[in-house]
Amino acid sequence: MSGQPIWPRIAPGFVRAMLAGHSALGLAFAALIWLVCFTGSVAVFTQEFARWEQPVAPLSETVTPEAANTAFQEGMKQMPWAHDAYIGLPTRALPRLTVRASTHEPSEHEETWLADAGGRLVQRSHDRWSDFQGRLHFELHLPRPWGGYLIGLTGVALLSSIISGVLSHPRAFKDAFSLRLGGAKRLQEADLHNRLGLWGLPFYLVVSLTGAFLGLTTLIVGVLALAVFKGDVKQAYALFLGPTPVDNPAAAPPPDLTRMFAYVKADAPRAEVRYIMVEHPFEQGGRFSLNASTPGKISRGETYVFAADSTYLGALGYEKGEFGQKILSGVAPIHFGWFGGPVVKFIYAILGMGLAAITSSGVAIWMARRRDKGKPSETWERLWAAFIWSQPIAYGVTAATVLLTPPDSADHLLVWVWGGVTIAAMLLPIVIRPKLISVILRCVGAVVLLALVGVHVWLFGLVPGDPVAVIVNLCLVLIAFSMVLSVVWRPHVKSNP
């Protein structure tokens, strides 16, 4: 019925309990939730940032199986120490042919080469920035698997906060388009918080649920092992890894991949091989997994497993298996928005930033309430503003560090730069008044982003080989100007109701 609350029969006591739980949970995880939302919005464009930081790399829209095999063979000659290898084939988002090799522990040694359309190795691949920002979202650069656990728990907290927030607002749908702008700050922030939360509700539920699942995957597999396989984790992982060749460490030359391509083509004519995972490329017991994705399907792609002699061993069933396998296959693409091209990515980024804004407004509501009660939390207000607006600066400085330092610089350098900039910004409240903190940091952030674009143009030119680099630079300029505009244009807001 029109005008009725969405939850008309929920007792007022239950609503108050939900609101109290919503507030407590949101405040306890506010910083982590905001950071995960911000980093996730940026991580949507991981492929685009990889192209931006190396815009002179060769582009290949498509390559033949023969070219992919040539790249693999040349890569193994270039990197004979490889314990594992990865061949990335061109996709719409990342039109590059790459060959990566690593030792048993990737932290010991890893090397990636770019190949041209014919499969000839051309130059080393460098993706330090895209890798840094991606890992910041996946695991906060904490030791594995603890970083993933923390991200997963943050996803659980976010999902719980969303559900409790909906249950604590019976008038949510009735007031869906009610905004009290220009009035009391607390009421304005409350309306912004509730309206944004409702408008993007389906998206927020999906990304928080899938994010929690992805972050806690290792823990989930461990529980599965205890429940089904008497604690045997290897048996549990075998459900997701598929068939394995007979272990045979005897030496063997890297096989011809074209026979494997031919099998995939015959089995799934419309599918496109996106990458190949190779385990033990120089052994007779090597394992070759070809991932092929069918256009139009929201899926991580079907995985075909072959032995070193090109014998087909089986598929994982992500596209042709049971319903549960297909659902599992779609979790990552749905979470990151990597299934519908640039338009979907921009929608994901906007909604992700909206979720970050909801988190920020929730903290602002709590602070405004304390201020109205005569118990202002100026220290927390200063720290929160500094934390929020430190991130554009930290991201800009780390990206510039990547462009201005040698490609083989230590990866942890970027972590120190990001952490140092963040901490430095959060020390500003010691010497700067609260009202000036966000203004100063927004202006500094705009300058840093414009300087980053300047450095990129200085190194690679105004129009480098990859057109995506130009688009990224234009977006950075627009973001910088929007940050300045947010300082210049400030609607009048009353401090007290």
XYZ file of C-alpha atoms in Angstrom, residues 73-84 101-103 281-282:
17
model
C 58.608 -21.526 -25.829
C 60.651 -18.314 -25.956
C 59.668 -17.506 -22.403
C 60.901 -20.842 -21.136
C 64.197 -20.348 -22.984
C 64.491 -16.899 -21.404
C 63.542 -18.203 -17.944
C 64.820 -21.804 -17.679
C 64.605 -21.654 -13.892
C 60.786 -21.527 -13.975
C 58.949 -23.742 -11.517
C 55.572 -22.395 -12.656
C 57.557 -17.381 -14.697
C 58.196 -17.833 -11.002
C 60.158 -20.039 -8.674
C 56.928 -26.869 -17.399
C 60.207 -28.822 -17.643
